[in-house]
mmCIF file of C-alpha atoms in Angstrom:
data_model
loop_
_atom_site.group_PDB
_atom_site.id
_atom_site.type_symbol
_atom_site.label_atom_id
_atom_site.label_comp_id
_atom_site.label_asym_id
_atom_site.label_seq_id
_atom_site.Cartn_x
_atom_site.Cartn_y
_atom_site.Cartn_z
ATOM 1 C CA UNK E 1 9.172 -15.523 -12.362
ATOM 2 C CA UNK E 2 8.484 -11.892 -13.109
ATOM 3 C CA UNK E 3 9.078 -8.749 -10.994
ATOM 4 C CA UNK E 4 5.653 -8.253 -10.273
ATOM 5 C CA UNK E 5 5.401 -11.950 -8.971
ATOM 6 C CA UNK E 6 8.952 -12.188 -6.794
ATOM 7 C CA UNK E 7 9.251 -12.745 -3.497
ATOM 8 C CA UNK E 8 11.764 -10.158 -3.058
ATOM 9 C CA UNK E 9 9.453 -7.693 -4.670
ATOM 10 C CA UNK E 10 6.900 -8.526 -1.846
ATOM 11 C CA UNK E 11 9.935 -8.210 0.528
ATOM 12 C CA UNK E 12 10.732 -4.601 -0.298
ATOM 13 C CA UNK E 13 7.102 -3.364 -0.720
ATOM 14 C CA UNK E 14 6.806 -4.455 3.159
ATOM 15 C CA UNK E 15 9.719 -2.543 3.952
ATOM 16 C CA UNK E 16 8.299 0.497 2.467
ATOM 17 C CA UNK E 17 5.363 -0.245 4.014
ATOM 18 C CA UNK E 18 6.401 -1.081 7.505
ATOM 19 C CA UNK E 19 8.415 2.514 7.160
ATOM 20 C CA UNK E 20 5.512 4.700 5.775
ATOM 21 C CA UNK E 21 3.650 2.965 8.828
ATOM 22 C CA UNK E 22 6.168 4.671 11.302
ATOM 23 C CA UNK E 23 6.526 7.924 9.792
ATOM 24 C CA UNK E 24 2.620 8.055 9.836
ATOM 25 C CA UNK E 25 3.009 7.078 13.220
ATOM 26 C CA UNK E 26 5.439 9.598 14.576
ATOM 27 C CA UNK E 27 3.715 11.909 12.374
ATOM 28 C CA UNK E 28 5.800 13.927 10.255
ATOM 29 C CA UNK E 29 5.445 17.319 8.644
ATOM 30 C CA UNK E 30 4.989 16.218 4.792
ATOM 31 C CA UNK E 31 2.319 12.968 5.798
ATOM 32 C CA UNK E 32 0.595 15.725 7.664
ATOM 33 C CA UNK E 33 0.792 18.183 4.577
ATOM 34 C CA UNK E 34 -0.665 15.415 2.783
ATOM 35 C CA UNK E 35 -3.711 14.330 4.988
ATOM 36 C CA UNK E 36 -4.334 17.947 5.355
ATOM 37 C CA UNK E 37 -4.268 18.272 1.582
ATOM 38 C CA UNK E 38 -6.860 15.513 0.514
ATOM 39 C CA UNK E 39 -9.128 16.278 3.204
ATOM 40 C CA UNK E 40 -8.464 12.965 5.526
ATOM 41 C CA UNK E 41 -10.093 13.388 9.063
ATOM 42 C CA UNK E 42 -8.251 13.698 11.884
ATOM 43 C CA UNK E 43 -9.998 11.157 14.021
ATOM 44 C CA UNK E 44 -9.152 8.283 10.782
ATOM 45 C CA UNK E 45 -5.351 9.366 11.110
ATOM 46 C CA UNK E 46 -4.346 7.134 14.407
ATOM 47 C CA UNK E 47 -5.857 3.988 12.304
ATOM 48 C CA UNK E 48 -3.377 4.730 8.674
ATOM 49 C CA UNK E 49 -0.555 2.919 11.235
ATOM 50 C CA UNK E 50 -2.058 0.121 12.007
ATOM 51 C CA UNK E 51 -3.292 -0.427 8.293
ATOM 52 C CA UNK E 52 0.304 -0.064 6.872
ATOM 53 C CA UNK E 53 1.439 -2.216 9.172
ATOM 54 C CA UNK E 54 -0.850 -4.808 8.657
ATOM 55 C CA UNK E 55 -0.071 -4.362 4.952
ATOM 56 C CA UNK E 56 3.704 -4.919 5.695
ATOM 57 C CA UNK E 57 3.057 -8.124 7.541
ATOM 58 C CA UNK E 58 1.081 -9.576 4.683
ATOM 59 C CA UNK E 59 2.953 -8.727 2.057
ATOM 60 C CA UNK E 60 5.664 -10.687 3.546
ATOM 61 C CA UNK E 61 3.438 -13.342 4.660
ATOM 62 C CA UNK E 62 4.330 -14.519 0.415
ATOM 63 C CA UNK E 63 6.575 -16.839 1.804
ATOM 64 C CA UNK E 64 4.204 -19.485 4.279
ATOM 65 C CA UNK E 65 0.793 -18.102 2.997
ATOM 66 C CA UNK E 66 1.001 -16.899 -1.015
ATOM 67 C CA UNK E 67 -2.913 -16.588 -0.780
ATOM 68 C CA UNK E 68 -2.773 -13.990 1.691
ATOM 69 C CA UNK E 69 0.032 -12.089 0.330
ATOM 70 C CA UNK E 70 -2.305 -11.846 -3.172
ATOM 71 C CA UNK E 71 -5.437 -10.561 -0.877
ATOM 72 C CA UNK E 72 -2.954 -8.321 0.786
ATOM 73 C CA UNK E 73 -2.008 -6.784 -2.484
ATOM 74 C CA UNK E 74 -5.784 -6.355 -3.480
ATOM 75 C CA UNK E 75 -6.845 -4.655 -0.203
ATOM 76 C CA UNK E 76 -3.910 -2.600 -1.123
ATOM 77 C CA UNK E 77 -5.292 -1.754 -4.889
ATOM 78 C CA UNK E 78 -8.545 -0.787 -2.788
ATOM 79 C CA UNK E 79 -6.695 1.866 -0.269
ATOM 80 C CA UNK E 80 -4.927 2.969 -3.755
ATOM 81 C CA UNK E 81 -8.434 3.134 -5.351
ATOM 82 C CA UNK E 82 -9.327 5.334 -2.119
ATOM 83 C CA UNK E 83 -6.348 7.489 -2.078
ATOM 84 C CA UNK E 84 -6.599 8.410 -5.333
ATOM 85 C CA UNK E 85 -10.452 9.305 -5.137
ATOM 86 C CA UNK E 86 -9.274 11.639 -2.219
ATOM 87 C CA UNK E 87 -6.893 13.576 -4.456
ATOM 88 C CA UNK E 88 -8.814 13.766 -7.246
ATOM 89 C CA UNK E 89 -11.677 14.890 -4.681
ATOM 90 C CA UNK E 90 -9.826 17.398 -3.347
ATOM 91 C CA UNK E 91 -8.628 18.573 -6.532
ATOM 92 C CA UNK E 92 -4.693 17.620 -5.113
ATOM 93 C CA UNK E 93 -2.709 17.394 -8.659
ATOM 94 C CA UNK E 94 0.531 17.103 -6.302
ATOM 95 C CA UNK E 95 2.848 14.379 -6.530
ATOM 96 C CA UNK E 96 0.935 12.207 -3.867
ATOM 97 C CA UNK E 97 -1.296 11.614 -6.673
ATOM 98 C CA UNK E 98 1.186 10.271 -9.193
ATOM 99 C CA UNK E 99 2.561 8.271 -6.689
ATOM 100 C CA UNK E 100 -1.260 6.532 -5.288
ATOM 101 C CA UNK E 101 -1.849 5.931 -9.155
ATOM 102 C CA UNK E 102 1.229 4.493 -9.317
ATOM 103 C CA UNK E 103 1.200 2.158 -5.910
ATOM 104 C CA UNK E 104 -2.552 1.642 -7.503
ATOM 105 C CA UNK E 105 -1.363 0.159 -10.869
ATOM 106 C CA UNK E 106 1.488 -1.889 -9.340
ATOM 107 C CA UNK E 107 -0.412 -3.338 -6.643
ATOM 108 C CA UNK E 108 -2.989 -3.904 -8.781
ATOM 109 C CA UNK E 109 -1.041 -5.401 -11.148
ATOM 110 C CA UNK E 110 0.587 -7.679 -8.272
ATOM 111 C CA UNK E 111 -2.882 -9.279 -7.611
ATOM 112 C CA UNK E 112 -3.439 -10.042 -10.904
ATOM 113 C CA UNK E 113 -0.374 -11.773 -11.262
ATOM 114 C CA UNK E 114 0.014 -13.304 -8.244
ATOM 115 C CA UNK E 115 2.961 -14.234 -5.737
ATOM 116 C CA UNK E 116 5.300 -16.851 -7.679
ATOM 117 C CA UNK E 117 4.987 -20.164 -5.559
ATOM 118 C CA UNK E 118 7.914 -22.644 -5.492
ATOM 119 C CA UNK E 119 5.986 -26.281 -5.709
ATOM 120 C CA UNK E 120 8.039 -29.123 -3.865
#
């Protein structure tokens, strides 16, 4: 078992995930900033929630269903591939870019790999 194929590794990434989904959904200032930034509609904003979230709840779904936590992390290369299209797009060289190439290549990375599945 690797980092990029522990179950605690999926457990964390949910975390983060099920917390960027709240503070998208309360919104704050800097989330704002950065939809503002890379040009993201307004009327696409009340759905970023409700993907997060969804992303949280598979990536923890590693421990019944380790096929859906792998298709979790690829939809999650392919928002990555997206958000990093928008900064480059809108010419946004700020750190939200380093950080979506970075979620990009891990996630990425993840699905390539695959969750680590305990046979019995």
């Amino acid at each position: 078992m690797t980092v990029l194929t522990s179950t605690r590794t999926y457990a964390t990434l949910a975390a983060l995930q099920a917390g960027d989904a709240v503070a998208c959904a309360v919104p704050i200032a800097p989330i704002e900033k950065a939809f503002d930034d890379v040009g993201l509609a307004p009327e696409l904003r009340p759905v970023i929630p409700f993907v997060k979230a969804a992303a949280a709840i598979g990536l923890l779904s590693v421990y019944r269903f380790p096929g859906l936590a792998r298709l979790t992390t690829f939809m999650l290369t392919v928002y990555f591939v997206l958000a990093v299209g928008f900064h480059i797009k809108a010419r946004d060289w700020s750190p939200g870019l380093v950080a979506a190439s970075s979620f990009l290549g891990l996630y990425g990375a993840m699905t390539v790999k695959g969750p680590s599945v305990n046979r019995r």
